[in-house]
Each structure stands twice: as structure tokens, then as C-alpha cells.
GROMACS .gro file of C-alpha atoms in nm:
model
  379
    1UNK     CA    1   0.006   2.353  -4.530
    2UNK     CA    2  -0.078   2.536  -4.212
    3UNK     CA    3  -0.448   2.465  -4.252
    4UNK     CA    4  -0.387   2.099  -4.335
    5UNK     CA    5  -0.163   2.060  -4.030
    6UNK     CA    6  -0.422   2.226  -3.810
    7UNK     CA    7  -0.696   1.997  -3.936
    8UNK     CA    8  -0.475   1.694  -3.884
    9UNK     CA    9  -0.392   1.802  -3.529
   10UNK     CA   10  -0.754   1.883  -3.449
   11UNK     CA   11  -0.893   1.550  -3.572
   12UNK     CA   12  -0.609   1.350  -3.418
   13UNK     CA   13  -0.655   1.525  -3.084
   14UNK     CA   14  -1.028   1.460  -3.085
   15UNK     CA   15  -0.973   1.090  -3.155
   16UNK     CA   16  -0.714   1.059  -2.872
   17UNK     CA   17  -0.934   1.243  -2.624
   18UNK     CA   18  -1.231   1.011  -2.679
   19UNK     CA   19  -1.072   0.752  -2.452
   20UNK     CA   20  -1.176   0.747  -2.090
   21UNK     CA   21  -0.883   0.816  -1.858
   22UNK     CA   22  -0.787   0.664  -1.524
   23UNK     CA   23  -0.635   0.932  -1.301
   24UNK     CA   24  -0.434   0.858  -0.990
   25UNK     CA   25  -0.149   0.982  -0.769
   26UNK     CA   26   0.189   1.015  -0.946
   27UNK     CA   27   0.464   0.775  -0.844
   28UNK     CA   28   0.766   0.871  -0.637
   29UNK     CA   29   0.606   1.149  -0.432
   30UNK     CA   30   0.786   1.268  -0.116
   31UNK     CA   31   0.597   1.227   0.211
   32UNK     CA   32   0.593   1.605   0.252
   33UNK     CA   33   0.419   1.676  -0.084
   34UNK     CA   34   0.127   1.913  -0.031
   35UNK     CA   35  -0.022   1.973  -0.378
   36UNK     CA   36   0.028   1.796  -0.713
   37UNK     CA   37  -0.162   1.719  -1.033
   38UNK     CA   38  -0.350   1.394  -1.083
   39UNK     CA   39  -0.192   1.198  -1.367
   40UNK     CA   40  -0.360   0.964  -1.618
   41UNK     CA   41  -0.243   0.606  -1.601
   42UNK     CA   42  -0.209   0.530  -1.972
   43UNK     CA   43  -0.078   0.176  -1.929
   44UNK     CA   44  -0.089  -0.091  -1.662
   45UNK     CA   45   0.134  -0.402  -1.667
   46UNK     CA   46   0.201  -0.347  -2.035
   47UNK     CA   47  -0.166  -0.317  -2.125
   48UNK     CA   48  -0.346  -0.005  -2.243
   49UNK     CA   49  -0.283   0.244  -2.521
   50UNK     CA   50  -0.436   0.564  -2.391
   51UNK     CA   51  -0.112   0.765  -2.405
   52UNK     CA   52  -0.187   1.039  -2.661
   53UNK     CA   53  -0.463   1.241  -2.493
   54UNK     CA   54  -0.433   1.615  -2.432
   55UNK     CA   55  -0.264   1.709  -2.105
   56UNK     CA   56  -0.533   1.963  -2.018
   57UNK     CA   57  -0.851   1.775  -2.115
   58UNK     CA   58  -1.033   1.514  -1.905
   59UNK     CA   59  -1.281   1.303  -2.103
   60UNK     CA   60  -1.629   1.245  -1.969
   61UNK     CA   61  -1.653   0.909  -1.798
   62UNK     CA   62  -1.292   0.920  -1.683
   63UNK     CA   63  -1.233   0.786  -1.334
   64UNK     CA   64  -1.032   0.962  -1.062
   65UNK     CA   65  -0.933   0.768  -0.752
   66UNK     CA   66  -0.888   0.977  -0.436
   67UNK     CA   67  -0.672   0.795  -0.175
   68UNK     CA   68  -0.707   0.823   0.202
   69UNK     CA   69  -0.569   1.146   0.347
   70UNK     CA   70  -0.610   1.351   0.029
   71UNK     CA   71  -0.864   1.585  -0.122
   72UNK     CA   72  -0.933   1.651  -0.491
   73UNK     CA   73  -0.957   1.997  -0.650
   74UNK     CA   74  -1.111   2.028  -0.998
   75UNK     CA   75  -1.024   2.318  -1.229
   76UNK     CA   76  -1.191   2.452  -1.544
   77UNK     CA   77  -1.008   2.724  -1.736
   78UNK     CA   78  -0.807   2.820  -1.427
   79UNK     CA   79  -1.101   2.839  -1.186
   80UNK     CA   80  -1.177   2.594  -0.906
   81UNK     CA   81  -1.507   2.425  -0.984
   82UNK     CA   82  -1.530   2.150  -0.721
   83UNK     CA   83  -1.361   1.997  -0.419
   84UNK     CA   84  -1.384   1.639  -0.290
   85UNK     CA   85  -1.268   1.556   0.063
   86UNK     CA   86  -1.373   1.190   0.088
   87UNK     CA   87  -1.162   0.900  -0.046
   88UNK     CA   88  -1.301   0.681  -0.324
   89UNK     CA   89  -1.346   0.658  -0.700
   90UNK     CA   90  -1.518   0.943  -0.884
   91UNK     CA   91  -1.633   0.984  -1.245
   92UNK     CA   92  -1.560   1.304  -1.435
   93UNK     CA   93  -1.858   1.471  -1.603
   94UNK     CA   94  -1.843   1.811  -1.770
   95UNK     CA   95  -2.066   2.011  -2.005
   96UNK     CA   96  -1.759   2.148  -2.178
   97UNK     CA   97  -1.748   2.045  -2.544
   98UNK     CA   98  -1.386   1.930  -2.519
   99UNK     CA   99  -1.474   1.672  -2.253
  100UNK     CA  100  -1.743   1.499  -2.455
  101UNK     CA  101  -1.667   1.140  -2.546
  102UNK     CA  102  -1.844   0.882  -2.759
  103UNK     CA  103  -1.758   0.628  -2.488
  104UNK     CA  104  -1.954   0.833  -2.236
  105UNK     CA  105  -2.267   0.842  -2.453
  106UNK     CA  106  -2.218   1.198  -2.579
  107UNK     CA  107  -2.291   1.108  -2.943
  108UNK     CA  108  -2.072   1.014  -3.238
  109UNK     CA  109  -2.112   1.265  -3.521
  110UNK     CA  110  -2.173   1.579  -3.318
  111UNK     CA  111  -1.888   1.502  -3.080
  112UNK     CA  112  -1.632   1.463  -3.357
  113UNK     CA  113  -1.746   1.749  -3.578
  114UNK     CA  114  -1.795   2.011  -3.306
  115UNK     CA  115  -1.471   1.929  -3.123
  116UNK     CA  116  -1.269   1.919  -3.448
  117UNK     CA  117  -1.405   2.257  -3.555
  118UNK     CA  118  -1.337   2.417  -3.217
  119UNK     CA  119  -0.983   2.282  -3.207
  120UNK     CA  120  -0.918   2.386  -3.566
  121UNK     CA  121  -0.985   2.745  -3.460
  122UNK     CA  122  -0.710   2.716  -3.197
  123UNK     CA  123  -0.453   2.564  -3.434
  124UNK     CA  124  -0.543   2.204  -3.353
  125UNK     CA  125  -0.529   2.222  -2.973
  126UNK     CA  126  -0.825   2.230  -2.731
  127UNK     CA  127  -0.966   2.572  -2.652
  128UNK     CA  128  -1.016   2.480  -2.288
  129UNK     CA  129  -0.817   2.374  -1.983
  130UNK     CA  130  -0.928   2.115  -1.733
  131UNK     CA  131  -0.723   1.976  -1.448
  132UNK     CA  132  -0.749   1.770  -1.130
  133UNK     CA  133  -0.513   1.825  -0.835
  134UNK     CA  134  -0.463   1.624  -0.521
  135UNK     CA  135  -0.411   1.818  -0.198
  136UNK     CA  136  -0.281   1.657   0.120
  137UNK     CA  137  -0.515   1.667   0.420
  138UNK     CA  138  -0.260   1.497   0.647
  139UNK     CA  139  -0.014   1.647   0.891
  140UNK     CA  140   0.290   1.738   0.684
  141UNK     CA  141   0.610   1.671   0.885
  142UNK     CA  142   0.969   1.795   0.888
  143UNK     CA  143   0.907   2.169   0.867
  144UNK     CA  144   1.211   2.317   1.040
  145UNK     CA  145   1.264   2.636   1.236
  146UNK     CA  146   1.569   2.783   1.406
  147UNK     CA  147   1.732   3.107   1.513
  148UNK     CA  148   2.091   3.211   1.449
  149UNK     CA  149   2.101   3.452   1.743
  150UNK     CA  150   1.909   3.499   2.068
  151UNK     CA  151   1.545   3.596   2.063
  152UNK     CA  152   1.404   3.778   2.367
  153UNK     CA  153   1.065   3.781   2.532
  154UNK     CA  154   0.907   3.887   2.863
  155UNK     CA  155   0.869   3.594   3.099
  156UNK     CA  156   0.584   3.612   3.349
  157UNK     CA  157   0.732   3.361   3.594
  158UNK     CA  158   1.085   3.500   3.605
  159UNK     CA  159   0.937   3.850   3.590
  160UNK     CA  160   1.201   3.974   3.349
  161UNK     CA  161   1.319   3.949   2.989
  162UNK     CA  162   1.483   3.622   2.893
  163UNK     CA  163   1.668   3.516   2.580
  164UNK     CA  164   1.759   3.194   2.398
  165UNK     CA  165   1.872   3.041   2.072
  166UNK     CA  166   1.633   2.765   1.969
  167UNK     CA  167   1.564   2.517   1.691
  168UNK     CA  168   1.310   2.247   1.619
  169UNK     CA  169   1.041   2.134   1.379
  170UNK     CA  170   0.665   2.141   1.340
  171UNK     CA  171   0.388   1.963   1.152
  172UNK     CA  172   0.172   2.166   0.918
  173UNK     CA  173  -0.182   2.098   0.801
  174UNK     CA  174  -0.384   2.242   0.513
  175UNK     CA  175  -0.718   2.313   0.683
  176UNK     CA  176  -0.878   2.498   0.388
  177UNK     CA  177  -0.749   2.366   0.052
  178UNK     CA  178  -0.946   2.617  -0.157
  179UNK     CA  179  -0.812   2.912   0.041
  180UNK     CA  180  -0.463   2.761   0.026
  181UNK     CA  181  -0.464   2.734  -0.354
  182UNK     CA  182  -0.636   3.065  -0.421
  183UNK     CA  183  -0.432   3.282  -0.186
  184UNK     CA  184  -0.094   3.116  -0.147
  185UNK     CA  185   0.017   2.861  -0.408
  186UNK     CA  186   0.212   3.026  -0.695
  187UNK     CA  187   0.075   2.966  -1.045
  188UNK     CA  188   0.398   2.784  -1.142
  189UNK     CA  189   0.289   2.492  -0.921
  190UNK     CA  190  -0.051   2.461  -1.090
  191UNK     CA  191   0.107   2.281  -1.384
  192UNK     CA  192   0.134   1.907  -1.467
  193UNK     CA  193   0.444   1.752  -1.314
  194UNK     CA  194   0.493   2.020  -1.048
  195UNK     CA  195   0.487   1.932  -0.676
  196UNK     CA  196   0.434   2.191  -0.403
  197UNK     CA  197   0.646   2.080  -0.107
  198UNK     CA  198   0.682   2.290   0.209
  199UNK     CA  199   1.027   2.141   0.277
  200UNK     CA  200   1.165   2.217  -0.071
  201UNK     CA  201   1.451   2.468  -0.033
  202UNK     CA  202   1.380   2.601  -0.382
  203UNK     CA  203   1.018   2.676  -0.296
  204UNK     CA  204   1.010   3.052  -0.234
  205UNK     CA  205   0.660   3.033  -0.085
  206UNK     CA  206   0.773   2.771   0.168
  207UNK     CA  207   1.080   2.983   0.254
  208UNK     CA  208   0.846   3.270   0.334
  209UNK     CA  209   0.663   3.049   0.583
  210UNK     CA  210   0.994   2.959   0.749
  211UNK     CA  211   1.079   3.327   0.795
  212UNK     CA  212   0.736   3.399   0.939
  213UNK     CA  213   0.765   3.114   1.191
  214UNK     CA  214   1.104   3.240   1.308
  215UNK     CA  215   0.954   3.588   1.341
  216UNK     CA  216   0.676   3.443   1.557
  217UNK     CA  217   0.893   3.246   1.800
  218UNK     CA  218   0.944   3.528   2.052
  219UNK     CA  219   0.569   3.608   2.073
  220UNK     CA  220   0.498   3.233   2.098
  221UNK     CA  221   0.740   3.189   2.391
  222UNK     CA  222   0.582   3.490   2.558
  223UNK     CA  223   0.229   3.351   2.510
  224UNK     CA  224   0.333   3.015   2.653
  225UNK     CA  225   0.531   3.132   2.956
  226UNK     CA  226   0.271   3.393   3.050
  227UNK     CA  227  -0.021   3.148   3.032
  228UNK     CA  228  -0.127   3.045   3.388
  229UNK     CA  229  -0.288   2.727   3.256
  230UNK     CA  230   0.056   2.605   3.143
  231UNK     CA  231   0.214   2.676   3.481
  232UNK     CA  232   0.408   2.982   3.364
  233UNK     CA  233   0.715   2.764   3.338
  234UNK     CA  234   0.967   2.804   3.057
  235UNK     CA  235   1.116   2.464   3.144
  236UNK     CA  236   0.795   2.286   3.036
  237UNK     CA  237   0.834   2.392   2.672
  238UNK     CA  238   1.026   2.088   2.552
  239UNK     CA  239   0.784   1.844   2.719
  240UNK     CA  240   0.464   2.009   2.592
  241UNK     CA  241   0.467   1.980   2.213
  242UNK     CA  242   0.093   2.036   2.176
  243UNK     CA  243   0.080   2.326   2.419
  244UNK     CA  244   0.365   2.513   2.254
  245UNK     CA  245   0.219   2.435   1.909
  246UNK     CA  246  -0.098   2.614   2.016
  247UNK     CA  247   0.104   2.915   2.128
  248UNK     CA  248   0.310   2.916   1.808
  249UNK     CA  249   0.000   2.877   1.590
  250UNK     CA  250  -0.170   3.164   1.775
  251UNK     CA  251   0.137   3.387   1.731
  252UNK     CA  252   0.160   3.303   1.359
  253UNK     CA  253  -0.211   3.369   1.312
  254UNK     CA  254  -0.189   3.698   1.495
  255UNK     CA  255   0.110   3.815   1.294
  256UNK     CA  256   0.052   3.661   0.950
  257UNK     CA  257  -0.306   3.521   0.938
  258UNK     CA  258  -0.206   3.172   0.821
  259UNK     CA  259  -0.541   3.011   0.893
  260UNK     CA  260  -0.776   3.290   0.789
  261UNK     CA  261  -0.586   3.399   0.476
  262UNK     CA  262  -0.400   3.086   0.363
  263UNK     CA  263  -0.586   2.789   0.509
  264UNK     CA  264  -0.279   2.666   0.703
  265UNK     CA  265  -0.230   2.570   1.067
  266UNK     CA  266   0.054   2.443   1.287
  267UNK     CA  267  -0.048   2.120   1.463
  268UNK     CA  268   0.251   1.991   1.665
  269UNK     CA  269   0.600   2.108   1.750
  270UNK     CA  270   0.920   1.936   1.857
  271UNK     CA  271   1.178   2.164   2.016
  272UNK     CA  272   1.519   2.008   1.961
  273UNK     CA  273   1.713   2.255   2.175
  274UNK     CA  274   1.683   2.577   2.372
  275UNK     CA  275   2.014   2.742   2.457
  276UNK     CA  276   1.950   3.018   2.709
  277UNK     CA  277   2.176   3.320   2.739
  278UNK     CA  278   2.401   3.360   3.045
  279UNK     CA  279   2.161   3.583   3.243
  280UNK     CA  280   1.870   3.346   3.188
  281UNK     CA  281   2.077   3.045   3.297
  282UNK     CA  282   2.160   3.218   3.624
  283UNK     CA  283   1.795   3.302   3.681
  284UNK     CA  284   1.694   2.943   3.621
  285UNK     CA  285   1.955   2.823   3.873
  286UNK     CA  286   1.805   3.055   4.132
  287UNK     CA  287   1.457   2.922   4.059
  288UNK     CA  288   1.580   2.563   4.095
  289UNK     CA  289   1.732   2.642   4.436
  290UNK     CA  290   1.410   2.808   4.548
  291UNK     CA  291   1.207   2.507   4.432
  292UNK     CA  292   1.437   2.270   4.621
  293UNK     CA  293   1.395   2.465   4.946
  294UNK     CA  294   1.018   2.514   4.925
  295UNK     CA  295   0.746   2.316   5.103
  296UNK     CA  296   0.800   1.989   5.288
  297UNK     CA  297   1.105   1.905   5.076
  298UNK     CA  298   1.270   2.227   5.191
  299UNK     CA  299   1.197   2.149   5.557
  300UNK     CA  300   1.350   1.803   5.513
  301UNK     CA  301   1.660   1.949   5.351
  302UNK     CA  302   1.696   2.206   5.628
  303UNK     CA  303   1.656   1.950   5.906
  304UNK     CA  304   1.917   1.730   5.741
  305UNK     CA  305   2.154   2.026   5.722
  306UNK     CA  306   2.097   2.111   6.090
  307UNK     CA  307   2.155   1.751   6.194
  308UNK     CA  308   2.480   1.746   5.999
  309UNK     CA  309   2.580   2.071   6.165
  310UNK     CA  310   2.509   1.932   6.512
  311UNK     CA  311   2.722   1.629   6.438
  312UNK     CA  312   3.011   1.848   6.322
  313UNK     CA  313   2.971   2.085   6.615
  314UNK     CA  314   2.967   1.798   6.861
  315UNK     CA  315   3.286   1.660   6.715
  316UNK     CA  316   3.465   1.995   6.719
  317UNK     CA  317   3.319   2.206   7.000
  318UNK     CA  318   3.124   1.983   7.233
  319UNK     CA  319   2.821   2.124   7.415
  320UNK     CA  320   2.913   2.485   7.335
  321UNK     CA  321   2.899   2.409   6.966
  322UNK     CA  322   2.565   2.240   7.007
  323UNK     CA  323   2.422   2.549   7.173
  324UNK     CA  324   2.526   2.760   6.873
  325UNK     CA  325   2.368   2.516   6.630
  326UNK     CA  326   2.053   2.500   6.837
  327UNK     CA  327   2.018   2.877   6.826
  328UNK     CA  328   2.075   2.878   6.450
  329UNK     CA  329   1.814   2.611   6.394
  330UNK     CA  330   1.568   2.808   6.602
  331UNK     CA  331   1.606   3.102   6.368
  332UNK     CA  332   1.481   2.886   6.077
  333UNK     CA  333   1.200   2.715   6.270
  334UNK     CA  334   1.317   2.353   6.249
  335UNK     CA  335   1.099   2.236   6.538
  336UNK     CA  336   0.747   2.362   6.471
  337UNK     CA  337   0.829   2.477   6.115
  338UNK     CA  338   0.783   2.836   6.230
  339UNK     CA  339   1.018   3.130   6.242
  340UNK     CA  340   1.034   3.258   6.604
  341UNK     CA  341   1.267   3.537   6.707
  342UNK     CA  342   1.612   3.415   6.810
  343UNK     CA  343   1.652   3.394   7.190
  344UNK     CA  344   1.880   3.636   7.370
  345UNK     CA  345   2.233   3.503   7.421
  346UNK     CA  346   2.219   3.541   7.807
  347UNK     CA  347   1.871   3.395   7.861
  348UNK     CA  348   1.921   3.043   8.009
  349UNK     CA  349   1.547   2.967   8.005
  350UNK     CA  350   1.526   3.031   7.631
  351UNK     CA  351   1.836   2.818   7.574
  352UNK     CA  352   1.692   2.530   7.772
  353UNK     CA  353   1.358   2.559   7.594
  354UNK     CA  354   1.524   2.539   7.257
  355UNK     CA  355   1.744   2.249   7.368
  356UNK     CA  356   1.431   2.063   7.489
  357UNK     CA  357   1.267   2.115   7.148
  358UNK     CA  358   1.577   1.973   6.979
  359UNK     CA  359   1.572   1.674   7.216
  360UNK     CA  360   1.205   1.608   7.142
  361UNK     CA  361   1.278   1.619   6.767
  362UNK     CA  362   1.558   1.371   6.806
  363UNK     CA  363   1.820   1.616   6.688
  364UNK     CA  364   2.026   1.574   7.008
  365UNK     CA  365   2.065   1.295   7.263
  366UNK     CA  366   1.971   1.301   7.632
  367UNK     CA  367   2.335   1.334   7.726
  368UNK     CA  368   2.371   1.631   7.489
  369UNK     CA  369   2.067   1.790   7.653
  370UNK     CA  370   2.204   1.732   8.004
  371UNK     CA  371   2.533   1.894   7.905
  372UNK     CA  372   2.350   2.197   7.760
  373UNK     CA  373   2.135   2.221   8.072
  374UNK     CA  374   2.435   2.213   8.301
  375UNK     CA  375   2.614   2.481   8.100
  376UNK     CA  376   2.308   2.708   8.077
  377UNK     CA  377   2.252   2.688   8.455
  378UNK     CA  378   2.621   2.729   8.533
  379UNK     CA  379   2.640   2.393   8.711
   0.00000   0.00000   0.00000
């Protein structure tokens, strides 16, 4: 009975595998799917009867349609035999005995007899494995990263160590599909019906990538904030998705060799939040104050403050108050935007000179100047 069953299975399998197949992308794929098997479309709108072929045999003459944004990997007995990166329709041709088909012009008698005999030796099933897999060549979105506690790095601009809790996402791209499959994809995903998805929480390989990205965040922040071409500014991180992606990709490559060993690269990042620790927040406040008081904006702010002080002094202390304000403004160089030495308190000439500068700048009125002049000269 065993022999009869084997013969029946061998002949029946050969007959079923004579049909040409039409292979395409499986239905219902998530947008983040990275690698999945091409599936034969046995029926279309109720027509077609090619539903009994072997799951690991592709008949000669079968057509495989590669859509935009995907590549096609061909396997023979577990080894990669070809890769297609251009979209379009392709015809399968193989010298393997199990792929021969009478519909592809491979002969009638020899095809049946040889295939039936070979399959009989393996209990009725094909003694070969052939497969076609689609691999995404697009940017794969929604890859998350985040830290539960502060990470620390040396900041070139602040000239000290800073810390933050951060979270965000990045897009990932398979830049070398052959390297990706050979060195990274577990064998369990090289089976019909399996989908390799980087965002799948049950995908242990994808979880490893998450851990490696988190481990690379501190070096990535350091690379970014210590890069003069990016302005050495930590505050630019959230507005520079491409720039930080380059720093993160470089840190990941340096630590884990994603591109050279696995054929993967980070393309873009989106930082959702950066929550700095207390010390870093204080440092950033200091930097903001320094920025506000630098350059022409700082001179404008200082002049406005002096003018306000003169108004208050005039209301409260008259000419004597104005003299004090004038001396204070001289210390900060309001007039010529310089920093001369403060005049001696009992030098009337210096007082008058400074008052004249304030008059010329419009900081005091002529009557204010006359009052200062009279007081300085003891009139």
C-alpha cells in the first residue's frame, strides 16, 4: 500500500505541477512588511483551477509580477540564485527536473516519467525546493525608539555632559537585500505565509534592532552636537530630521555594522520629544540669555533698559538720579558700543562728557543735560 500511495502521490503531483503559475504579492500585507513569499494566484474572479501545485515548486513558464518598490529574490534548495530589482513581469525558467512543464515545451513523455520517478523516491513529493520572495526597497516607516531613563553625552557647545529622556521614530531601508536575507533574517521567515515585519513585537530580530538603536542614541547625540557643520546646537535636533538621521545611522553603523553586515540603513528620523534633565535645562536657559544679549539685538535691549532706567530715575531722583544712570550706562558702552572705564565720581569734565554723549544719543533731553551741567559745575 505504501508503494501504491507513493506512486499515486508522485503522478498526481507531477500532473498538478505541469500548470504554469501566476505569482504575485499576497493580499492584506501591512505597509511595514519587509520580506514575504510570492504566492501563486490559483483563481481569478472565479476562473482558474491551478490550486493543487506543490508549494515549493515553480513550473517553467510561470510568470512573476514584481510591483514598484519591491525586489524579487529567487531560491533553489535554500540558496539565493537570482535577484531582480526592476518592476515588471518575469518568466521563471529552471534546469531543475521538477520545474519542467509540458506547457513550457519541455517534452511530454520524458517530463512525466522522470519527474514521477524522482518524486517516487521521495515518497511522492518533489526532491527539490524552489521559492520566490519579495523584498521591500521602500522606506519602511513607524520604527520606534525611546529611553526609559536619561542618556548622557558630551556636548561640544555647552562644553559639558548633558542628559535627556527621548523618544521618536525612524524610517528604515533595506539597501542590500541579499546581505539582509543571508545575514539577518531568521530561517522561520523563509517559509510560505510568513511576513518579516520590523514593527512586529513578536519579531525577535526586529526587537534586537530596537535595542541597538536605543544603545546608539547617546553616541548619535554626541556626533550631532559636536559637528560644526550642524551649528553645534542641541536645540536644532528636532528640526533637522535628516541631519540627525545621518548621525544616528553613523552611530549604529559604528556600533553594530547595520549597513556592512545586514544591508540596512536609517534614512529619516522624527524626534517626538526630548526631556532634558534639570542641570541641562538650566544650562539651556543660560545660553538663551546669552543669545538674547549678543550682537545688535543685545545692544538694542541694553539701550532700552537704560532708557527705562533714566525715566524711572528722573521720576524719583531728578538730575542726581540721571547722573547715576549715565555713569552706569557708560560702564556698558551704550554710546559708541564700547566699554570705557567708568569716570571718577568727582571729575566734572567726565560727567559732562558722558551727559553730552547721552544727549546726542537722545537718551536725555536738553533740559536734563542743562540740569546735569549745572550740578556738575556747582552752579
